[in-house]
Coordinates of C-alpha atoms (C1' of nucleotides) in Angstrom, one line a residue:
Chain A
M6 CA 39.6 -1.0 50.4
S7 CA 40.4 -0.6 46.7
V8 CA 38.9 -3.1 45.0
K9 CA 36.5 -6.0 46.3
V10 CA 37.3 -9.1 46.1
S11 CA 36.0 -12.5 46.2
T12 CA 36.3 -16.7 45.7
P13 CA 33.3 -17.3 42.1
K14 CA 29.7 -18.4 43.8
G15 CA 29.9 -22.3 45.2
T16 CA 34.1 -22.0 46.5
R17 CA 35.9 -21.5 49.5
D18 CA 38.5 -20.7 50.7
F19 CA 39.8 -22.5 53.8
L20 CA 42.4 -20.5 56.8
P21 CA 44.8 -23.2 58.1
E22 CA 42.6 -24.5 61.1
E23 CA 40.2 -25.5 58.3
V24 CA 42.5 -27.0 56.2
K25 CA 44.1 -29.5 59.3
K26 CA 40.3 -30.5 60.0
R27 CA 40.0 -31.4 56.4
N28 CA 42.9 -33.6 56.7
Y29 CA 42.0 -35.3 59.9
I30 CA 38.9 -36.6 57.5
F31 CA 40.5 -37.1 55.0
T32 CA 43.3 -39.1 56.5
T33 CA 40.4 -41.0 58.4
I34 CA 39.3 -42.8 55.4
R35 CA 41.7 -42.7 53.7
K36 CA 43.2 -45.6 56.3
V37 CA 40.2 -47.1 56.5
F38 CA 40.0 -47.7 52.6
E39 CA 43.5 -48.9 52.6
L40 CA 42.8 -50.9 55.9
Y41 CA 40.3 -53.0 53.2
G42 CA 42.8 -54.0 49.9
F43 CA 42.0 -50.3 48.3
E44 CA 44.9 -48.6 46.2
P45 CA 45.2 -45.0 45.2
I46 CA 44.7 -43.6 42.0
E47 CA 44.2 -40.3 40.6
T48 CA 43.4 -38.6 37.7
P49 CA 43.3 -35.2 35.6
S50 CA 40.8 -32.0 37.0
F51 CA 39.2 -32.2 33.6
E52 CA 38.4 -35.0 30.5
M53 CA 37.5 -35.1 26.9
S54 CA 33.6 -33.3 27.6
Q55 CA 32.7 -36.4 25.4
T56 CA 34.1 -38.3 27.8
L57 CA 31.7 -36.8 30.9
M58 CA 28.4 -35.6 28.6
G59 CA 25.4 -38.0 28.8
K60 CA 27.0 -40.1 31.2
Y61 CA 24.7 -38.2 34.4
G62 CA 21.3 -37.8 32.4
E63 CA 20.0 -34.5 30.7
E64 CA 19.9 -32.4 34.0
G65 CA 23.5 -34.3 34.8
D66 CA 24.9 -32.9 31.2
R67 CA 23.5 -29.1 32.4
L68 CA 25.4 -28.8 35.7
I69 CA 29.3 -30.5 34.0
F70 CA 31.4 -27.3 33.8
R71 CA 32.6 -26.8 30.5
I72 CA 36.2 -25.4 29.9
L73 CA 36.2 -23.2 26.7
N74 CA 38.9 -23.7 23.9
S75 CA 41.5 -21.4 24.2
G76 CA 43.8 -19.7 21.5
D77 CA 43.1 -20.8 17.6
K78 CA 41.0 -23.6 18.3
M79 CA 38.1 -21.1 18.7
K80 CA 38.1 -20.9 14.8
K81 CA 36.9 -23.7 14.8
A82 CA 33.2 -22.8 16.6
D83 CA 30.5 -25.1 14.2
I84 CA 28.7 -21.6 13.5
Q85 CA 26.6 -23.5 11.5
A86 CA 25.3 -25.8 14.7
L87 CA 24.4 -22.5 16.1
S88 CA 22.2 -21.4 13.3
E89 CA 20.9 -24.5 13.1
D90 CA 19.7 -23.8 16.5
N91 CA 21.6 -27.1 17.9
L92 CA 23.1 -25.7 21.3
P93 CA 24.2 -29.2 22.3
R94 CA 26.3 -29.2 19.3
F95 CA 27.5 -26.2 19.1
A96 CA 28.9 -25.8 22.7
N97 CA 31.0 -29.1 22.0
S98 CA 32.5 -27.5 19.4
L99 CA 33.2 -24.4 21.6
A100 CA 34.9 -26.8 24.4
E101 CA 36.5 -29.8 23.7
K102 CA 37.2 -29.9 27.6
A103 CA 34.9 -29.8 31.2
L104 CA 35.6 -30.6 34.3
R105 CA 34.6 -33.7 36.5
Y106 CA 31.5 -33.9 37.7
D107 CA 32.1 -37.0 40.0
L108 CA 35.2 -39.7 40.2
T109 CA 33.2 -42.8 39.0
V110 CA 32.8 -41.7 35.4
P111 CA 36.6 -40.7 35.2
F112 CA 37.0 -44.2 37.0
A113 CA 35.7 -46.4 34.0
R114 CA 37.8 -43.9 31.1
F115 CA 40.8 -44.8 33.6
V116 CA 39.8 -49.0 33.7
V117 CA 39.1 -48.7 29.8
Q118 CA 42.2 -47.1 29.0
H119 CA 45.2 -49.4 32.1
Q120 CA 42.9 -52.5 31.6
H121 CA 46.0 -54.1 30.2
A122 CA 47.7 -52.9 33.3
L123 CA 45.7 -53.5 36.1
S124 CA 44.2 -57.1 37.3
F125 CA 41.0 -57.7 38.4
P126 CA 38.9 -57.6 40.3
F127 CA 40.6 -54.0 41.2
K128 CA 40.1 -51.8 44.6
R129 CA 40.8 -48.3 44.1
Y130 CA 40.3 -45.1 46.5
Q131 CA 40.3 -41.5 44.8
I132 CA 40.1 -38.5 46.9
Q133 CA 39.8 -35.6 44.6
P134 CA 37.5 -32.6 44.6
V135 CA 34.9 -32.4 41.3
W136 CA 33.2 -29.4 40.6
R137 CA 29.0 -28.7 39.2
A138 CA 27.3 -26.3 38.4
D139 CA 24.7 -26.3 40.5
R140 CA 23.1 -23.4 42.6
P141 CA 24.8 -23.5 46.3
Q142 CA 22.8 -24.2 48.9
H143 CA 23.2 -25.3 52.8
G144 CA 26.0 -28.4 52.1
R145 CA 25.9 -27.8 48.3
Y146 CA 29.0 -26.4 46.7
Q147 CA 30.4 -26.1 43.5
E148 CA 33.6 -27.4 44.6
F149 CA 33.8 -30.2 46.4
Y150 CA 35.4 -33.3 47.3
Q151 CA 34.5 -37.1 47.4
C152 CA 36.3 -40.0 48.2
D153 CA 35.2 -42.7 46.2
A154 CA 36.3 -46.7 46.9
D155 CA 35.2 -48.8 43.4
V156 CA 35.2 -52.5 43.2
V157 CA 35.7 -53.4 40.1
G158 CA 35.6 -56.9 37.8
S159 CA 33.8 -58.8 40.6
D160 CA 30.3 -59.4 40.8
S161 CA 30.0 -60.5 45.0
L162 CA 27.9 -59.9 47.0
L163 CA 31.2 -59.3 49.4
C164 CA 31.9 -56.6 47.4
E165 CA 28.7 -54.7 48.9
L166 CA 29.0 -56.2 52.4
E167 CA 33.0 -54.9 52.3
L168 CA 31.2 -50.8 51.0
I169 CA 28.8 -51.3 54.0
Q170 CA 31.7 -52.4 56.5
I171 CA 33.6 -49.3 55.6
F172 CA 30.7 -47.0 55.8
D173 CA 30.7 -48.3 59.4
Q174 CA 34.1 -47.9 60.4
S175 CA 35.0 -44.4 58.8
L176 CA 32.2 -43.1 60.5
T177 CA 32.9 -44.3 63.9
K178 CA 36.1 -43.2 63.6
L179 CA 34.8 -39.9 62.4
N180 CA 33.0 -39.8 65.8
L181 CA 29.6 -39.7 64.2
P182 CA 27.2 -41.0 66.9
G183 CA 24.7 -42.0 64.7
F184 CA 24.0 -42.6 61.3
T185 CA 21.9 -44.9 59.0
I186 CA 22.9 -46.2 55.8
K187 CA 19.9 -47.1 53.8
L188 CA 20.2 -50.2 51.4
N189 CA 17.8 -50.5 47.9
N190 CA 18.9 -52.1 44.5
R191 CA 17.6 -50.9 41.2
K192 CA 16.1 -54.5 40.3
I193 CA 13.9 -53.8 43.3
L194 CA 12.4 -51.0 41.4
S195 CA 12.4 -52.5 37.9
G196 CA 10.8 -55.9 39.9
I197 CA 7.8 -52.4 40.7
A198 CA 7.4 -50.6 37.4
E199 CA 7.3 -54.5 36.0
V200 CA 4.8 -55.6 38.5
C201 CA 2.4 -52.1 37.6
G202 CA 3.1 -52.6 33.9
E203 CA 5.6 -48.9 33.7
Q204 CA 8.9 -50.4 32.9
R205 CA 9.3 -47.4 30.3
R206 CA 8.0 -44.9 32.7
L207 CA 10.5 -46.6 35.2
V208 CA 12.5 -43.3 36.0
E209 CA 9.9 -41.0 36.3
L210 CA 7.8 -43.7 38.5
V211 CA 11.2 -44.0 40.3
T212 CA 11.8 -40.0 40.8
A213 CA 8.8 -39.4 42.7
I214 CA 8.6 -42.6 44.8
D215 CA 11.5 -41.2 46.1
K216 CA 10.2 -37.8 46.8
L217 CA 7.7 -39.4 49.8
D218 CA 9.4 -38.8 52.9
K219 CA 9.7 -35.3 51.7
I220 CA 6.5 -34.2 49.9
G221 CA 4.4 -37.4 51.4
E222 CA 1.9 -40.0 50.0
Q223 CA -0.5 -37.8 48.2
G224 CA 1.8 -35.8 47.3
V225 CA 4.0 -39.0 45.4
I226 CA 0.3 -39.4 43.6
D227 CA -0.5 -36.2 42.6
E228 CA 3.1 -36.2 41.2
L229 CA 2.5 -39.0 39.3
R230 CA -0.6 -38.5 37.7
D231 CA 0.6 -35.3 36.5
K232 CA 3.5 -38.1 35.3
G233 CA 0.7 -38.9 32.9
I234 CA 0.4 -42.8 35.1
S235 CA -2.1 -44.9 35.2
K236 CA -4.9 -45.0 37.3
D237 CA -4.7 -48.6 37.9
S238 CA -1.2 -48.4 38.4
I239 CA -1.0 -45.9 41.0
E240 CA -3.4 -48.2 43.2
K241 CA -1.0 -51.0 42.6
I242 CA 1.8 -49.0 43.7
R243 CA 0.3 -47.9 46.9
P244 CA 1.3 -50.5 49.4
L245 CA 4.4 -49.7 48.8
F246 CA 3.5 -45.8 50.7
T247 CA 2.5 -47.2 54.2
F248 CA 4.2 -50.4 54.7
S249 CA 6.8 -50.3 57.6
G250 CA 8.3 -52.7 60.1
N251 CA 11.7 -53.9 59.9
N252 CA 14.3 -55.0 57.6
E253 CA 12.9 -58.3 57.6
L254 CA 9.2 -57.6 57.5
K255 CA 10.1 -55.6 54.4
L256 CA 11.7 -57.9 52.6
D257 CA 8.8 -60.4 53.1
F258 CA 5.9 -58.4 52.0
L259 CA 8.4 -57.2 48.7
R260 CA 8.6 -61.0 48.2
T261 CA 5.0 -61.5 48.1
F262 CA 4.3 -57.8 46.1
L263 CA 6.9 -58.9 43.5
N264 CA 6.2 -62.2 43.1
T265 CA 5.7 -62.4 39.7
S266 CA 8.8 -60.2 38.5
A267 CA 11.6 -62.4 37.6
I268 CA 14.5 -59.9 38.8
G269 CA 11.8 -58.6 41.1
I270 CA 13.0 -61.7 43.0
Q271 CA 16.5 -61.5 42.4
G272 CA 16.8 -57.9 43.9
V273 CA 15.4 -59.3 46.8
E274 CA 17.5 -62.4 47.5
E275 CA 20.5 -59.8 46.5
L276 CA 19.1 -57.4 49.4
S277 CA 18.2 -60.5 51.8
Y278 CA 21.2 -61.9 51.4
L279 CA 23.1 -58.3 52.5
V280 CA 20.6 -57.7 55.6
R281 CA 21.4 -61.4 57.0
T282 CA 24.9 -61.1 56.5
V283 CA 24.9 -57.7 58.4
S284 CA 22.8 -59.2 61.7
Q285 CA 25.2 -61.5 62.1
F286 CA 28.5 -59.7 61.7
P287 CA 27.0 -56.2 63.3
L288 CA 28.0 -52.4 62.0
E289 CA 29.4 -50.3 64.8
R290 CA 27.5 -47.2 64.7
G291 CA 25.7 -47.5 61.8
V292 CA 21.9 -49.0 61.2
L293 CA 21.3 -51.0 57.9
E294 CA 18.0 -49.9 56.6
L295 CA 16.3 -51.3 54.1
D296 CA 14.0 -48.2 51.8
I297 CA 12.7 -49.2 48.8
T298 CA 12.2 -45.0 47.7
L299 CA 15.4 -44.8 47.3
A300 CA 16.5 -44.1 44.1
R301 CA 20.1 -42.4 43.1
G302 CA 22.4 -43.1 40.2
L303 CA 19.3 -44.2 38.3
N304 CA 21.6 -43.6 35.3
Y305 CA 24.5 -46.2 35.5
Y306 CA 23.2 -48.6 38.6
T307 CA 22.0 -51.8 37.6
G308 CA 22.1 -53.3 41.7
A309 CA 22.6 -51.8 45.2
I310 CA 22.6 -48.6 46.0
L311 CA 23.1 -47.1 49.0
E312 CA 23.1 -43.4 50.9
V313 CA 23.7 -42.7 54.3
K314 CA 22.7 -40.0 56.4
A315 CA 23.7 -38.4 59.3
H316 CA 21.3 -38.6 62.7
D317 CA 20.1 -35.3 64.4
V318 CA 21.2 -32.2 61.5
K319 CA 19.5 -31.2 59.0
M320 CA 21.6 -32.1 55.5
G321 CA 21.2 -34.2 52.5
S322 CA 23.1 -37.5 52.3
I323 CA 26.7 -37.5 53.3
C324 CA 27.6 -41.0 51.6
G325 CA 26.0 -42.5 48.5
G326 CA 26.9 -45.5 46.6
G327 CA 25.8 -48.2 44.4
R328 CA 26.5 -51.4 42.0
Y329 CA 27.1 -50.6 38.2
D330 CA 26.9 -53.5 36.3
D331 CA 27.4 -51.9 32.3
L332 CA 29.7 -49.0 33.5
T333 CA 33.0 -49.3 31.7
G334 CA 30.8 -51.0 28.5
L335 CA 30.1 -46.9 27.8
F336 CA 33.7 -47.0 26.9
G337 CA 34.0 -50.0 25.2
L338 CA 34.8 -52.6 28.2
K339 CA 31.8 -55.2 28.5
G340 CA 31.4 -57.5 31.1
L341 CA 33.0 -55.8 33.8
S342 CA 30.9 -55.0 36.2
G343 CA 31.9 -52.3 39.5
V344 CA 30.6 -51.5 42.9
G345 CA 31.7 -47.9 45.1
I346 CA 30.8 -45.9 46.7
S347 CA 31.5 -42.2 47.3
F348 CA 32.1 -40.0 50.9
G349 CA 31.2 -36.2 50.5
A350 CA 33.7 -34.6 52.7
D351 CA 32.3 -31.2 52.5
R352 CA 29.4 -32.7 53.7
I353 CA 30.8 -34.5 56.4
Y354 CA 33.0 -31.4 57.8
D355 CA 29.6 -29.8 58.4
V356 CA 28.0 -32.3 60.1
L357 CA 31.1 -32.8 62.6
S358 CA 32.1 -28.8 63.1
E359 CA 27.7 -28.9 63.8
L360 CA 27.7 -31.5 66.2
N361 CA 30.7 -30.3 67.3
L362 CA 33.2 -33.5 67.4
F363 CA 35.9 -32.7 66.0
P364 CA 38.9 -34.4 68.5
D365 CA 40.7 -31.3 69.9
E366 CA 44.4 -32.7 69.4
V367 CA 43.4 -31.4 65.4
L368 CA 43.6 -28.4 66.3
H369 CA 45.8 -28.1 69.7
Q370 CA 48.7 -29.8 69.5
K371 CA 52.7 -28.6 71.5
K372 CA 54.0 -25.9 69.9
I373 CA 56.9 -24.2 71.0
L374 CA 57.9 -20.0 70.7
F375 CA 61.8 -19.0 71.0
V376 CA 61.3 -15.6 71.4
N377 CA 64.2 -13.3 69.9
F378 CA 66.3 -11.0 72.0
D379 CA 69.3 -10.7 69.9
E380 CA 72.1 -11.8 67.6
L381 CA 73.5 -12.7 70.5
T382 CA 71.1 -14.8 72.4
Y383 CA 70.1 -16.6 69.5
S384 CA 72.8 -18.8 68.6
H385 CA 71.7 -20.5 72.0
V386 CA 68.0 -21.5 70.7
Q387 CA 69.2 -22.4 67.0
K388 CA 70.3 -25.4 69.4
L389 CA 67.8 -25.9 70.9
L390 CA 64.8 -25.5 67.8
T391 CA 67.1 -28.7 66.3
G392 CA 67.3 -30.6 69.3
F393 CA 63.2 -30.3 69.7
R394 CA 62.8 -30.5 65.6
N395 CA 64.7 -33.7 66.0
K396 CA 62.3 -35.1 69.1
G397 CA 59.5 -34.1 66.1
V398 CA 58.3 -31.4 68.4
I399 CA 56.8 -28.4 66.6
C400 CA 59.0 -25.4 67.8
E401 CA 59.6 -21.9 65.9
I402 CA 61.2 -18.4 66.9
Y403 CA 59.8 -15.6 66.3
P404 CA 61.5 -13.7 63.4
S405 CA 62.4 -10.0 64.5
H406 CA 63.7 -8.6 67.5
A407 CA 59.8 -7.3 68.8
K408 CA 59.0 -6.5 72.2
L409 CA 58.7 -8.9 73.8
Q410 CA 54.6 -8.2 74.4
K411 CA 54.4 -8.0 70.8
Q412 CA 56.0 -11.8 70.5
F413 CA 53.6 -13.1 73.4
K414 CA 50.8 -12.1 71.7
Y415 CA 51.9 -13.9 69.0
A416 CA 52.1 -17.0 70.3
N417 CA 48.7 -17.0 72.3
D418 CA 47.2 -16.1 68.8
K419 CA 48.8 -19.2 67.3
N420 CA 47.7 -21.4 70.2
F421 CA 51.3 -22.4 71.1
T422 CA 51.0 -24.5 74.0
H423 CA 54.8 -23.3 75.9
V424 CA 57.3 -20.1 75.6
V425 CA 60.8 -20.4 75.9
I426 CA 63.1 -17.2 76.9
V427 CA 66.4 -17.8 76.4
G428 CA 67.9 -14.1 76.6
L429 CA 71.4 -13.3 78.2
E430 CA 70.5 -13.8 82.2
E431 CA 69.7 -17.2 80.7
I432 CA 72.9 -17.9 78.7
K433 CA 74.7 -16.9 81.9
N434 CA 73.0 -19.2 84.2
N435 CA 73.2 -21.9 80.9
S436 CA 69.2 -21.8 82.0
V437 CA 66.1 -21.4 80.1
A438 CA 63.2 -20.3 80.9
L439 CA 59.7 -21.8 80.2
K440 CA 55.9 -20.4 80.1
D441 CA 53.3 -22.6 79.6
M442 CA 50.9 -20.2 77.8
I443 CA 47.6 -22.0 79.3
T444 CA 48.0 -22.4 82.9
G445 CA 50.3 -19.4 83.0
D446 CA 53.3 -20.7 85.1
Q447 CA 56.7 -19.9 84.4
R448 CA 59.8 -22.2 85.3
I449 CA 63.2 -21.6 85.1
L450 CA 65.5 -25.0 83.9
S451 CA 68.5 -26.4 82.8
Q452 CA 68.5 -26.4 79.0
E453 CA 69.1 -30.3 78.9
E454 CA 66.3 -30.5 81.1
L455 CA 63.8 -28.3 78.8
L456 CA 64.8 -31.3 76.0
N457 CA 64.0 -33.8 78.2
L458 CA 60.4 -32.7 79.0
Chain B
rG1 C1' 17.6 -23.7 34.2
rA2 C1' 12.4 -21.6 37.6
rG3 C1' 11.0 -18.5 41.9
rG4 C1' 11.7 -15.6 46.7
rU5 C1' 15.8 -13.0 49.3
rU6 C1' 19.8 -10.1 50.5
rG7 C1' 24.1 -6.8 50.1
rU8 C1' 26.5 -0.2 54.9
rA9 C1' 34.1 -0.9 57.8
rG10 C1' 38.0 -6.6 57.8
rC11 C1' 33.5 -9.6 61.1
rU12 C1' 28.1 -8.7 62.8
rC13 C1' 24.5 -4.6 62.0
rA14 C1' 22.4 0.3 63.1
rG15 C1' 21.5 4.7 60.1
rU16 C1' 13.5 8.0 60.8
rU17 C1' 8.8 10.2 55.7
rG18 C1' 14.7 11.3 50.6
rG19 C1' 18.0 16.6 53.3
rU20 C1' 25.0 19.2 56.8
rU21 C1' 31.1 15.4 57.6
rA22 C1' 27.1 8.3 57.0
rG23 C1' 27.0 5.8 63.1
rA24 C1' 28.3 1.0 66.9
rG25 C1' 30.0 -3.1 69.1
rC26 C1' 33.9 -6.8 68.1
rG27 C1' 38.6 -7.6 65.2
rU28 C1' 43.3 -4.5 63.9
rC29 C1' 47.0 -0.9 64.9
rG30 C1' 49.8 1.9 68.4
rG31 C1' 49.9 3.3 73.6
rU32 C1' 49.5 2.6 79.4
rU33 C1' 54.2 -1.7 80.2
rU34 C1' 61.9 -1.7 76.3
rG35 C1' 61.6 -8.9 80.3
rU36 C1' 55.4 -11.2 79.8
rG37 C1' 50.0 -13.0 76.4
rG38 C1' 44.9 -14.6 77.3
rU39 C1' 41.5 -8.8 81.0
rA40 C1' 41.4 -3.9 81.8
rC41 C1' 41.5 1.5 80.7
rC42 C1' 43.3 5.9 76.4
rG43 C1' 44.1 6.4 71.7
rA44 C1' 44.0 5.8 66.0
rA45 C1' 43.7 3.6 61.5
rG46 C1' 39.5 2.0 58.2
rG47 C1' 33.5 3.0 54.0
rU48 C1' 33.8 4.6 45.1
rC49 C1' 27.0 2.6 51.3
rG50 C1' 27.6 -4.6 45.5
rC51 C1' 27.8 -2.2 40.2
rG52 C1' 25.5 0.4 36.2
rG53 C1' 21.8 4.1 34.9
rG54 C1' 17.4 6.6 36.2
rU55 C1' 14.0 9.8 39.5
rU56 C1' 15.4 14.7 42.1
rC57 C1' 17.7 21.0 43.6
rG58 C1' 19.7 16.7 46.8
rA59 C1' 19.9 9.5 46.9
rG60 C1' 22.9 4.6 51.5
rA61 C1' 17.5 5.3 51.2
rC62 C1' 12.9 5.5 45.3
rC63 C1' 12.7 3.0 40.2
rC64 C1' 14.8 0.1 36.5
rG65 C1' 19.2 -3.3 34.8
rU66 C1' 22.9 -6.1 36.2
rC67 C1' 26.4 -9.4 39.7
rU68 C1' 26.2 -11.4 44.4
rC69 C1' 24.6 -13.9 49.4
rC70 C1' 20.8 -17.3 51.4
rC71 C1' 16.5 -19.9 50.7
rU72 C1' 13.1 -23.3 47.8
rC73 C1' 12.0 -26.5 43.4
rC74 C1' 14.8 -29.5 39.9
rC75 C1' 18.7 -32.3 40.5
rC76 C1' 22.8 -33.9 44.0
rA77 C1' 28.2 -35.2 47.9

RNA sequence: GAGGUUGUAGCUCAGUUGGUUAGAGCGUCGGUUUGUGGUACCGAAGGUCGCGGGUUCGAGACCCGUCUCCCUCCCCA
């Protein structure tokens, strides 16, 4: 070993077996997206900085990977901004491009830019990597794949319903035994803030409530107090911490709790529609659960908020999503409502690995290795190789005249299911020897019999 | 961005209060076997002890810095 080599932190290489398993996840999700009429698009891995900056809140900007200007562009650096201690502006002058942080904001840019070529409602899916300069942890990487499906140009709740069904179908097809689809609505959160008179502190209020299951009731109360939320307001919110029951009971509770807030009641009606419809057309394995503490994507969600957690694993959410009424508004196209979901393929991979749920076929396809003896036998083998490949069977010939021991070891290590031997003896009898690498059995066949297996 | 933790062979890890030439298992390669893998036996290769500096007669071990791994917070997939 001469130099210490490694991938940058938060990134990984994928061995052939891992790539096969990942492709299985992508393919499964892609098929479901297509069955619901979503069409594929792709966008560049990096965008203009200004497209991304400021779209994910203050925290988000910190986590965006910036791309340093190259060559003479370096000379354009805004030294004055640096001397005035205006670091964001200085940074922008150094890096006019940045790696995409998610697929939603680039999609909003895409819709605005190509609006003349799209017909609405536009349903697209997109499976590409995103980058976040986050500190790596269990299930958190700096480079990871998102599989997004969004509908833009329709405010029908049928879209939300379809997306919930897509969660259910995809994860069921991936053989996940159980998962909860958590549902909330930004209008409920606005309603809560309104009812306790803290509309202006919505984000602080809600991010504290979001931690309920993590730090408990007292923890949330402490945090609210630290953030300067009044005692009165906290008292008004308190009932939210303890109420429980099924979705119907929760809705009843909210209807009463939010009855002075028009927007809150609107949120309740939206949730109520989804809960009712899902119960009429039940999900396969997913459990739909109202969770008013759910507070994701506050920076742009305006209606539904969705999150999926797998059962029986210690892992953050594996999918997210929600409705955003004004996302394209940021890029100048008003009045276009969107709603979308995102699958975290890397986390799903970790969950499937942990629960041992990858199907055997993904890794153990039929594969045949032909032993390589010499030039004389090669022409006979080549005919068989072509025959198998025409039938769609994976096969290969060992590339050199190595001793048999070595060729068999190769077959074993690479999970070949069969080895075919064609040597002088077999050619003389117009036969082949076929060895089953799993059982160890070996038999003699004619060449025709071999191809017809 | 804040706090904690880890780093010795390709991998998982030993290495005593600082003291000769830094070890094991697994893996790799070769042989036992020039027409047979997965088991067994024999042998070999492989290490600037993360990096830089300091203390010391002497540092893998102690001190400082730095990078990295993993974890908590923040936030999220």
